[in-house]
Amino acid sequence: MRVRNISVIGSSGIISDDVKELAEAVGKYIGESTFNLVCGGRDGVMEAVCRGMSTVKGKKGSIIGILPGYDFDGANSFCEVVIPTGIGYARNSIVANSGDIVIIIAGATGTLTEAAFAWSYNKPLVAMVKSGGIAKELAGKVLDYRSTVPVYTCETIDELDFTVKKIINENKDEQI
Amino acid sequence: MRVRNISVIGSSGIISDDVKELAEAVGKYIGESTFNLVCGGRDGVMEAVCRGMSTVKGKKGSIIGILPGYDFDGANSFCEVVIPTGIGYARNSIVANSGDIVIIIAGATGTLTEAAFAWSYNKPLVAMVKSGGIAKELAGKVLDYRSTVPVYTCETIDELDFTVKKIINENKDEQI
Amino acid sequence: MRVRNISVIGSSGIISDDVKELAEAVGKYIGESTFNLVCGGRDGVMEAVCRGMSTVKGKKGSIIGILPGYDFDGANSFCEVVIPTGIGYARNSIVANSGDIVIIIAGATGTLTEAAFAWSYNKPLVAMVKSGGIAKELAGKVLDYRSTVPVYTCETIDELDFTVKKIINENKDEQI
Amino acid sequence: MRVRNISVIGSSGIISDDVKELAEAVGKYIGESTFNLVCGGRDGVMEAVCRGMSTVKGKKGSIIGILPGYDFDGANSFCEVVIPTGIGYARNSIVANSGDIVIIIAGATGTLTEAAFAWSYNKPLVAMVKSGGIAKELAGKVLDYRSTVPVYTCETIDELDFTVKKIINENKDEQI
């Protein structure tokens, strides 16, 4: 039976200690939930969220990295399932569409492609607003005519938990 | 020998008369230049820009539609070269990367994925600011750390011509 | 830490009872090993191999379906991780490249694209020869100049086990 | 108005003088027809067919290269329209699906992925049988249950011309 996915999108490369700590806490939260984690499989926010989830003993979901390149070793060391797509950054569309819910942490234009894809695919989006970047920019906004529900804004893991439960509850008759 | 490409990205579906007129004028401008036109091949801004280019007798470049689906007949009737990718909206990455220059006309989140891809691929971006939508939103902005050159802002075809020549001149030693 | 993947490629649609039984046995074998199962996530051989793996209590790996379309519910009911790529049959390249080892069971031209991709990506290929189709056609063959090691031929699960261990042993210093 | 496409698929890298001569003749034939040429845009058969078409003065169609990588300069120097997809060898699916007709010249497993995709997408396939490789292997064969019309076999440009006209004539009420 399918385990639902939370996709986490955010900055690659070097990130601040605050963002790292937040991403790890989000990963830990996902590990304690019943969701798989889907992400781009690389460094920065992706690595931090994978590391956070990996610390949870007896977790139900899997840690999944969807890579742009062809090699398994492009993945951070916390991914359990590595899918080396070989399709470059077009893989951002796959990361966005694979989430039942998509969480934004910090991020630049790569993250923006994923958030915009997620919106156009009618995915519920949650912005961890204190992380800055694309998360801060999109929090609370209606991105276009496709939906009237804005990007959810969360400051804490408690608020994230509340929002995730609300999203699931509102969609319980649908596929999610 | 390769003919350089201008990618035009913008709204699908129903567009206002003003946006349609502007998109046709941009298409006519490209037809009178030495560039190919690359776009998503469908309706709305894409159709209008293709129609505009198709009116230019003796044009040098081709009118190219890169479709999301598998069927040739998903293209508007002004495309001369149709590439039915079958890869869905991941094709937005291809449209963005195929431009030596990328022009934004109006647009919603689909266009935003293309603009954000174009920026992350270091493509010069030009926003036809009066068309509203994503063009207006991004005009004059630096989207992230990858470049210090903002999205160029143009109000008229004369300004577009000036900007295109400036971009080519500044990049003449490079691939573009 | 990454769990290694075995990709299974083969017929979609209606399959014979013999092929179904074989695919289920292969799935059970993978479930009893330390590998993830990656497949196209749909019906036919894909569903049978997923069903077989799902019967193994306490299995280590995950059952992963990489779909061509955008919807989660295109997956068979035994997939635990569903990645709806939305990129159509270009996803066959991803299924092929995601395997540390690729096993062929029956199959037609869709499977042939995956086997040929796997070969061109230097993946070890194993054909369950008695299943017929592409498996029978490619068993024991050198497909082109890229390698001198032919497609491995197996008749039984015991032979599959022997072959998988041999492949891992020979590649133990490499990424696999 | 759309110009119909002929996709040519075949060996990359070093090719024999005989294959080069044949590929150039096929390119010249396409240049003298009313079709665009779509190919993978690189060296070997792709370069030879582009070169052949480029020698035709006043040709109607365009020479189009669909590249795996992100850079324009991965294309051979005879391509007029370059689409740098960035999606790696998943672009083989696009090359196959973009042809109203698909011609095979020589080829190894990369070409095999394209031929098998073309068959599964119901594209008419023509094998230039004397070029060897995949062309020789598939000539005259029915590849699977999807069609009863075998891969057409041609030895000469005259036979190719006859076959192309026959295909168009038989499909004249359809999209092709």
Tab-separated table of N, CA and C in Angstrom, chain C residues 4-141:
chain	number	residue	atom	x	y	z
C	4	ARG	N	20.640	-0.545	-2.068
C	4	ARG	CA	20.793	-0.748	-3.509
C	4	ARG	C	19.470	-1.141	-4.168
C	5	ASN	N	19.367	-0.793	-5.444
C	5	ASN	CA	18.125	-1.052	-6.184
C	5	ASN	C	18.289	-2.185	-7.183
C	6	ILE	N	17.284	-3.053	-7.255
C	6	ILE	CA	17.118	-3.921	-8.423
C	6	ILE	C	15.928	-3.396	-9.205
C	7	SER	N	16.157	-3.060	-10.473
C	7	SER	CA	15.047	-2.685	-11.337
C	7	SER	C	14.534	-3.928	-12.046
C	8	VAL	N	13.228	-4.090	-12.064
C	8	VAL	CA	12.622	-5.180	-12.825
C	8	VAL	C	11.809	-4.561	-13.958
C	9	ILE	N	12.109	-4.999	-15.170
C	9	ILE	CA	11.407	-4.497	-16.346
C	9	ILE	C	10.713	-5.670	-17.033
C	10	GLY	N	9.533	-5.412	-17.610
C	10	GLY	CA	8.804	-6.498	-18.259
C	10	GLY	C	7.453	-6.056	-18.757
C	11	SER	N	6.682	-7.003	-19.220
C	11	SER	CA	5.404	-6.735	-19.876
C	11	SER	C	4.412	-6.009	-18.983
C	12	SER	N	3.720	-5.033	-19.564
C	12	SER	CA	2.521	-4.492	-18.932
C	12	SER	C	1.318	-5.262	-19.488
C	13	GLY	N	0.147	-4.967	-18.972
C	13	GLY	CA	-1.071	-5.598	-19.491
C	13	GLY	C	-1.234	-7.035	-19.023
C	14	ILE	N	-1.942	-7.823	-19.818
C	14	ILE	CA	-2.249	-9.207	-19.439
C	14	ILE	C	-1.025	-10.091	-19.645
C	15	ILE	N	-0.717	-10.904	-18.649
C	15	ILE	CA	0.417	-11.828	-18.759
C	15	ILE	C	-0.060	-13.246	-18.441
C	16	SER	N	0.685	-14.230	-18.899
C	16	SER	CA	0.299	-15.632	-18.675
C	16	SER	C	0.505	-16.002	-17.201
C	17	ASP	N	-0.125	-17.072	-16.780
C	17	ASP	CA	0.027	-17.528	-15.399
C	17	ASP	C	1.477	-17.890	-15.088
C	18	ASP	N	2.165	-18.460	-16.057
C	18	ASP	CA	3.572	-18.825	-15.841
C	18	ASP	C	4.440	-17.599	-15.580
C	19	VAL	N	4.230	-16.566	-16.393
C	19	VAL	CA	5.018	-15.345	-16.229
C	19	VAL	C	4.676	-14.676	-14.905
C	20	LYS	N	3.392	-14.673	-14.571
C	20	LYS	CA	2.959	-14.074	-13.307
C	20	LYS	C	3.621	-14.770	-12.119
C	21	GLU	N	3.619	-16.085	-12.169
C	21	GLU	CA	4.216	-16.879	-11.087
C	21	GLU	C	5.722	-16.590	-10.958
C	22	LEU	N	6.381	-16.531	-12.112
C	22	LEU	CA	7.817	-16.235	-12.111
C	22	LEU	C	8.084	-14.843	-11.554
C	23	ALA	N	7.299	-13.852	-12.003
C	23	ALA	CA	7.499	-12.473	-11.543
C	23	ALA	C	7.273	-12.378	-10.033
C	24	GLU	N	6.278	-13.091	-9.539
C	24	GLU	CA	6.039	-13.081	-8.092
C	24	GLU	C	7.210	-13.700	-7.336
C	25	ALA	N	7.761	-14.756	-7.904
C	25	ALA	CA	8.914	-15.406	-7.253
C	25	ALA	C	10.125	-14.478	-7.241
C	26	VAL	N	10.314	-13.751	-8.333
C	26	VAL	CA	11.419	-12.779	-8.366
C	26	VAL	C	11.185	-11.692	-7.313
C	27	GLY	N	9.941	-11.227	-7.197
C	27	GLY	CA	9.618	-10.213	-6.195
C	27	GLY	C	9.885	-10.723	-4.783
C	28	LYS	N	9.497	-11.976	-4.548
C	28	LYS	CA	9.740	-12.585	-3.230
C	28	LYS	C	11.248	-12.666	-2.962
C	29	TYR	N	11.996	-13.041	-3.994
C	29	TYR	CA	13.450	-13.110	-3.858
C	29	TYR	C	14.038	-11.752	-3.470
C	30	ILE	N	13.575	-10.698	-4.141
C	30	ILE	CA	14.091	-9.354	-3.843
C	30	ILE	C	13.715	-8.963	-2.412
C	31	GLY	N	12.494	-9.312	-2.010
C	31	GLY	CA	12.058	-9.009	-0.647
C	31	GLY	C	12.916	-9.697	0.408
C	32	GLU	N	13.418	-10.863	0.063
C	32	GLU	CA	14.260	-11.606	1.017
C	32	GLU	C	15.724	-11.173	0.940
C	33	SER	N	16.040	-10.348	-0.030
C	33	SER	CA	17.411	-9.823	-0.164
C	33	SER	C	17.504	-8.481	0.556
C	34	THR	N	18.544	-7.731	0.259
C	34	THR	CA	18.715	-6.418	0.894
C	34	THR	C	18.480	-5.285	-0.103
C	35	PHE	N	17.802	-5.579	-1.205
C	35	PHE	CA	17.607	-4.567	-2.248
C	35	PHE	C	16.224	-3.918	-2.172
C	36	ASN	N	16.166	-2.645	-2.662
C	36	ASN	CA	14.885	-2.061	-3.049
C	36	ASN	C	14.463	-2.646	-4.387
C	37	LEU	N	13.175	-2.664	-4.634
C	37	LEU	CA	12.646	-2.989	-5.953
C	37	LEU	C	12.201	-1.698	-6.630
C	38	VAL	N	12.762	-1.436	-7.814
C	38	VAL	CA	12.298	-0.310	-8.631
C	38	VAL	C	11.636	-0.880	-9.876
C	39	CYS	N	10.443	-0.381	-10.205
C	39	CYS	CA	9.794	-0.796	-11.443
C	39	CYS	C	8.908	0.327	-11.947
C	40	GLY	N	8.234	0.066	-13.058
C	40	GLY	CA	7.393	1.092	-13.665
C	40	GLY	C	6.068	1.314	-12.958
C	41	GLY	N	5.793	0.478	-11.940
C	41	GLY	CA	4.678	0.756	-11.034
C	41	GLY	C	3.289	0.381	-11.526
C	42	ARG	N	3.219	-0.251	-12.689
C	42	ARG	CA	1.884	-0.486	-13.245
C	42	ARG	C	1.471	-1.953	-13.169
C	43	ASP	N	0.756	-2.428	-14.186
C	43	ASP	CA	0.182	-3.765	-14.128
C	43	ASP	C	1.103	-4.817	-14.773
C	44	GLY	N	0.612	-6.009	-15.021
C	44	GLY	CA	1.402	-7.045	-15.672
C	44	GLY	C	2.555	-7.512	-14.796
C	45	VAL	N	3.736	-7.638	-15.397
C	45	VAL	CA	4.920	-8.087	-14.659
C	45	VAL	C	5.201	-7.169	-13.469
C	46	MET	N	4.994	-5.857	-13.673
C	46	MET	CA	5.279	-4.907	-12.599
C	46	MET	C	4.429	-5.209	-11.374
C	47	GLU	N	3.149	-5.414	-11.573
C	47	GLU	CA	2.261	-5.699	-10.448
C	47	GLU	C	2.623	-7.032	-9.783
C	48	ALA	N	2.938	-8.031	-10.591
C	48	ALA	CA	3.233	-9.354	-10.031
C	48	ALA	C	4.504	-9.327	-9.188
C	49	VAL	N	5.517	-8.616	-9.661
C	49	VAL	CA	6.771	-8.577	-8.902
C	49	VAL	C	6.567	-7.791	-7.601
C	50	CYS	N	5.768	-6.729	-7.657
C	50	CYS	CA	5.460	-5.959	-6.442
C	50	CYS	C	4.669	-6.826	-5.462
C	51	ARG	N	3.694	-7.568	-5.973
C	51	ARG	CA	2.886	-8.429	-5.108
C	51	ARG	C	3.776	-9.462	-4.426
C	52	GLY	N	4.670	-10.072	-5.208
C	52	GLY	CA	5.575	-11.069	-4.633
C	52	GLY	C	6.421	-10.498	-3.511
C	53	MET	N	6.965	-9.332	-3.729
C	53	MET	CA	7.812	-8.720	-2.699
C	53	MET	C	6.991	-8.340	-1.473
C	54	SER	N	5.739	-7.930	-1.697
C	54	SER	CA	4.900	-7.458	-0.577
C	54	SER	C	4.553	-8.573	0.398
C	55	THR	N	4.729	-9.836	-0.037
C	55	THR	CA	4.375	-10.956	0.848
C	55	THR	C	5.468	-11.272	1.867
C	56	VAL	N	6.640	-10.646	1.692
C	56	VAL	CA	7.768	-10.966	2.577
C	56	VAL	C	7.696	-10.128	3.846
C	57	LYS	N	7.507	-10.791	4.957
C	57	LYS	CA	7.449	-10.088	6.245
C	57	LYS	C	8.860	-9.624	6.647
C	58	GLY	N	8.921	-8.427	7.188
C	58	GLY	CA	10.200	-7.919	7.680
C	58	GLY	C	11.221	-7.643	6.602
C	59	LYS	N	10.768	-7.440	5.379
C	59	LYS	CA	11.713	-7.147	4.293
C	59	LYS	C	12.453	-5.840	4.564
C	60	LYS	N	13.660	-5.770	4.031
C	60	LYS	CA	14.473	-4.575	4.257
C	60	LYS	C	14.189	-3.474	3.243
C	61	GLY	N	14.048	-3.842	1.979
C	61	GLY	CA	13.920	-2.838	0.923
C	61	GLY	C	12.493	-2.340	0.745
C	62	SER	N	12.362	-1.320	-0.100
C	62	SER	CA	11.058	-0.733	-0.409
C	62	SER	C	10.603	-1.135	-1.810
C	63	ILE	N	9.303	-1.062	-2.026
C	63	ILE	CA	8.685	-1.356	-3.326
C	63	ILE	C	8.345	-0.023	-3.984
C	64	ILE	N	9.049	0.283	-5.078
C	64	ILE	CA	9.013	1.628	-5.651
C	64	ILE	C	8.473	1.587	-7.073
C	65	GLY	N	7.446	2.403	-7.336
C	65	GLY	CA	6.870	2.495	-8.677
C	65	GLY	C	7.119	3.868	-9.279
C	66	ILE	N	7.763	3.881	-10.440
C	66	ILE	CA	8.094	5.128	-11.146
C	66	ILE	C	7.105	5.251	-12.314
C	67	LEU	N	6.084	6.064	-12.158
C	67	LEU	CA	4.982	6.106	-13.126
C	67	LEU	C	5.234	7.081	-14.278
C	68	PRO	N	4.644	6.798	-15.446
C	68	PRO	CA	4.723	7.756	-16.550
C	68	PRO	C	3.828	8.986	-16.345
C	69	GLY	N	2.680	8.809	-15.704
C	69	GLY	CA	1.705	9.890	-15.604
C	69	GLY	C	1.844	10.720	-14.337
C	70	TYR	N	0.889	11.605	-14.138
C	70	TYR	CA	0.930	12.568	-13.030
C	70	TYR	C	0.195	12.092	-11.780
C	71	ASP	N	-0.591	11.000	-11.881
C	71	ASP	CA	-1.476	10.637	-10.765
C	71	ASP	C	-0.958	9.454	-9.964
C	72	PHE	N	-1.039	9.583	-8.644
C	72	PHE	CA	-0.640	8.481	-7.771
C	72	PHE	C	-1.419	7.207	-8.081
C	73	ASP	N	-2.688	7.360	-8.451
C	73	ASP	CA	-3.500	6.152	-8.573
C	73	ASP	C	-3.272	5.392	-9.885
C	74	GLY	N	-2.293	5.803	-10.667
C	74	GLY	CA	-1.850	4.962	-11.778
C	74	GLY	C	-1.018	3.779	-11.320
C	75	ALA	N	-0.655	3.750	-10.040
C	75	ALA	CA	0.218	2.685	-9.520
C	75	ALA	C	-0.584	1.455	-9.117
C	76	ASN	N	0.046	0.292	-9.207
C	76	ASN	CA	-0.590	-0.902	-8.658
C	76	ASN	C	-0.601	-0.805	-7.130
C	77	SER	N	-1.443	-1.621	-6.518
C	77	SER	CA	-1.731	-1.419	-5.094
C	77	SER	C	-0.636	-1.952	-4.173
C	78	PHE	N	0.438	-2.512	-4.745
C	78	PHE	CA	1.505	-3.071	-3.904
C	78	PHE	C	2.697	-2.128	-3.756
C	79	CYS	N	2.690	-1.024	-4.503
C	79	CYS	CA	3.789	-0.059	-4.395
C	79	CYS	C	3.706	0.693	-3.066
C	80	GLU	N	4.838	0.820	-2.416
C	80	GLU	CA	4.888	1.590	-1.167
C	80	GLU	C	5.341	3.023	-1.410
C	81	VAL	N	6.234	3.172	-2.387
C	81	VAL	CA	6.719	4.506	-2.762
C	81	VAL	C	6.304	4.733	-4.210
C	82	VAL	N	5.501	5.765	-4.442
C	82	VAL	CA	5.042	6.062	-5.799
C	82	VAL	C	5.600	7.419	-6.235
C	83	ILE	N	6.280	7.412	-7.384
C	83	ILE	CA	6.845	8.633	-7.960
C	83	ILE	C	6.146	8.861	-9.307
C	84	PRO	N	5.143	9.730	-9.320
C	84	PRO	CA	4.427	9.982	-10.584
C	84	PRO	C	5.177	11.048	-11.383
C	85	THR	N	6.005	10.585	-12.336
C	85	THR	CA	6.962	11.505	-12.973
C	85	THR	C	6.294	12.524	-13.891
C	86	GLY	N	5.196	12.126	-14.542
C	86	GLY	CA	4.577	13.023	-15.513
C	86	GLY	C	5.351	13.186	-16.808
C	87	ILE	N	6.441	12.433	-16.979
C	87	ILE	CA	7.257	12.611	-18.189
C	87	ILE	C	6.999	11.523	-19.233
C	88	GLY	N	5.881	10.809	-19.103
C	88	GLY	CA	5.547	9.799	-20.100
C	88	GLY	C	6.555	8.658	-20.100
C	89	TYR	N	6.759	8.070	-21.273
C	89	TYR	CA	7.609	6.884	-21.348
C	89	TYR	C	9.097	7.198	-21.347
C	90	ALA	N	9.427	8.496	-21.353
C	90	ALA	CA	10.809	8.889	-21.082
C	90	ALA	C	11.213	8.404	-19.693
C	91	ARG	N	10.210	8.108	-18.850
C	91	ARG	CA	10.530	7.551	-17.528
C	91	ARG	C	11.199	6.181	-17.634
C	92	ASN	N	11.101	5.524	-18.774
C	92	ASN	CA	11.788	4.238	-18.931
C	92	ASN	C	13.297	4.385	-18.742
C	93	SER	N	13.820	5.528	-19.142
C	93	SER	CA	15.250	5.785	-18.934
C	93	SER	C	15.573	5.830	-17.443
C	94	ILE	N	14.671	6.385	-16.650
C	94	ILE	CA	14.890	6.486	-15.200
C	94	ILE	C	14.821	5.112	-14.550
C	95	VAL	N	13.841	4.311	-14.946
C	95	VAL	CA	13.729	2.958	-14.383
C	95	VAL	C	15.009	2.167	-14.667
C	96	ALA	N	15.498	2.281	-15.896
C	96	ALA	CA	16.706	1.540	-16.273
C	96	ALA	C	17.919	2.018	-15.485
C	97	ASN	N	18.070	3.320	-15.369
C	97	ASN	CA	19.270	3.864	-14.729
C	97	ASN	C	19.234	3.737	-13.209
C	98	SER	N	18.045	3.502	-12.652
C	98	SER	CA	17.939	3.412	-11.194
C	98	SER	C	18.334	2.053	-10.640
C	99	GLY	N	18.545	1.079	-11.507
C	99	GLY	CA	18.926	-0.242	-11.023
C	99	GLY	C	20.428	-0.405	-10.867
C	100	ASP	N	20.848	-0.958	-9.733
C	100	ASP	CA	22.226	-1.445	-9.654
C	100	ASP	C	22.341	-2.693	-10.514
C	101	ILE	N	21.222	-3.388	-10.605
C	101	ILE	CA	21.068	-4.572	-11.455
C	101	ILE	C	19.687	-4.458	-12.096
C	102	VAL	N	19.565	-4.897	-13.347
C	102	VAL	CA	18.278	-4.822	-14.043
C	102	VAL	C	17.869	-6.230	-14.488
C	103	ILE	N	16.689	-6.661	-14.055
C	103	ILE	CA	16.181	-7.994	-14.391
C	103	ILE	C	15.054	-7.862	-15.419
C	104	ILE	N	15.140	-8.669	-16.476
C	104	ILE	CA	14.133	-8.646	-17.541
C	104	ILE	C	13.226	-9.867	-17.432
C	105	ILE	N	11.914	-9.621	-17.426
C	105	ILE	CA	10.930	-10.713	-17.413
C	105	ILE	C	9.945	-10.475	-18.550
C	106	ALA	N	9.939	-11.378	-19.524
C	106	ALA	CA	9.086	-11.235	-20.719
C	106	ALA	C	9.309	-9.869	-21.350
C	107	GLY	N	8.250	-9.187	-21.805
C	107	GLY	CA	8.390	-7.822	-22.291
C	107	GLY	C	8.288	-7.669	-23.787
C	108	ALA	N	7.838	-6.446	-24.191
C	108	ALA	CA	7.729	-6.071	-25.600
C	108	ALA	C	8.591	-4.817	-25.837
C	109	THR	N	8.184	-3.936	-26.762
C	109	THR	CA	9.092	-2.830	-27.112
C	109	THR	C	9.308	-1.821	-25.983
C	110	GLY	N	8.336	-1.660	-25.086
C	110	GLY	CA	8.568	-0.779	-23.942
C	110	GLY	C	9.722	-1.304	-23.097
C	111	THR	N	9.683	-2.595	-22.832
C	111	THR	CA	10.767	-3.255	-22.097
C	111	THR	C	12.085	-3.169	-22.864
C	112	LEU	N	11.994	-3.260	-24.182
C	112	LEU	CA	13.209	-3.168	-24.996
C	112	LEU	C	13.882	-1.806	-24.849
C	113	THR	N	13.077	-0.717	-24.756
C	113	THR	CA	13.705	0.593	-24.522
C	113	THR	C	14.464	0.581	-23.195
C	114	GLU	N	13.879	-0.046	-22.188
C	114	GLU	CA	14.520	-0.063	-20.870
C	114	GLU	C	15.786	-0.917	-20.864
C	115	ALA	N	15.724	-2.068	-21.521
C	115	ALA	CA	16.902	-2.939	-21.575
C	115	ALA	C	18.032	-2.259	-22.349
C	116	ALA	N	17.681	-1.612	-23.453
C	116	ALA	CA	18.707	-0.954	-24.261
C	116	ALA	C	19.304	0.244	-23.518
C	117	PHE	N	18.459	0.994	-22.800
C	117	PHE	CA	18.991	2.070	-21.947
C	117	PHE	C	19.932	1.477	-20.899
C	118	ALA	N	19.494	0.413	-20.228
C	118	ALA	CA	20.300	-0.184	-19.162
C	118	ALA	C	21.676	-0.590	-19.699
C	119	TRP	N	21.679	-1.215	-20.871
C	119	TRP	CA	22.955	-1.601	-21.479
C	119	TRP	C	23.826	-0.377	-21.759
C	120	SER	N	23.225	0.665	-22.327
C	120	SER	CA	24.021	1.845	-22.682
C	120	SER	C	24.488	2.596	-21.435
C	121	TYR	N	23.838	2.372	-20.302
C	121	TYR	CA	24.282	2.958	-19.033
C	121	TYR	C	25.192	2.003	-18.245
C	122	ASN	N	25.628	0.939	-18.893
C	122	ASN	CA	26.550	-0.020	-18.274
C	122	ASN	C	25.997	-0.724	-17.044
C	123	LYS	N	24.708	-1.028	-17.065
C	123	LYS	CA	24.089	-1.747	-15.960
C	123	LYS	C	24.163	-3.247	-16.216
C	124	PRO	N	24.438	-4.060	-15.198
C	124	PRO	CA	24.360	-5.519	-15.367
C	124	PRO	C	22.906	-5.928	-15.632
C	125	LEU	N	22.697	-6.677	-16.703
C	125	LEU	CA	21.356	-7.114	-17.108
C	125	LEU	C	21.212	-8.622	-16.902
C	126	VAL	N	20.078	-9.022	-16.364
C	126	VAL	CA	19.785	-10.443	-16.150
C	126	VAL	C	18.445	-10.779	-16.811
C	127	ALA	N	18.434	-11.768	-17.709
C	127	ALA	CA	17.203	-12.152	-18.394
C	127	ALA	C	16.650	-13.449	-17.811
C	128	MET	N	15.399	-13.393	-17.363
C	128	MET	CA	14.710	-14.614	-16.922
C	128	MET	C	14.180	-15.272	-18.199
C	129	VAL	N	14.993	-16.127	-18.779
C	129	VAL	CA	14.834	-16.538	-20.172
C	129	VAL	C	13.534	-17.297	-20.458
C	130	LYS	N	13.049	-18.022	-19.491
C	130	LYS	CA	11.839	-18.824	-19.727
C	130	LYS	C	10.567	-17.993	-19.833
C	131	SER	N	10.663	-16.716	-19.489
C	131	SER	CA	9.472	-15.862	-19.568
C	131	SER	C	9.165	-15.416	-20.988
C	132	GLY	N	10.082	-15.702	-21.925
C	132	GLY	CA	9.845	-15.328	-23.319
C	132	GLY	C	10.077	-13.861	-23.600
C	133	GLY	N	9.495	-13.368	-24.693
C	133	GLY	CA	9.549	-11.946	-25.050
C	133	GLY	C	10.959	-11.395	-25.150
C	134	ILE	N	11.136	-10.186	-24.680
C	134	ILE	CA	12.441	-9.517	-24.754
C	134	ILE	C	13.474	-10.256	-23.907
C	135	ALA	N	13.056	-10.841	-22.790
C	135	ALA	CA	13.985	-11.592	-21.938
C	135	ALA	C	14.637	-12.718	-22.737
C	136	LYS	N	13.812	-13.461	-23.456
C	136	LYS	CA	14.324	-14.580	-24.251
C	136	LYS	C	15.207	-14.083	-25.396
C	137	GLU	N	14.758	-12.977	-25.987
C	137	GLU	CA	15.467	-12.461	-27.156
C	137	GLU	C	16.874	-11.956	-26.814
C	138	LEU	N	17.013	-11.361	-25.648
C	138	LEU	CA	18.306	-10.737	-25.306
C	138	LEU	C	19.221	-11.646	-24.487
C	139	ALA	N	18.678	-12.723	-23.912
C	139	ALA	CA	19.471	-13.587	-23.022
C	139	ALA	C	20.753	-14.059	-23.703
C	140	GLY	N	21.866	-13.856	-23.021
C	140	GLY	CA	23.141	-14.363	-23.527
C	140	GLY	C	23.789	-13.508	-24.594
C	141	LYS	N	23.141	-12.415	-24.984
C	141	LYS	CA	23.667	-11.594	-26.078
C	141	LYS	C	24.537	-10.441	-25.577
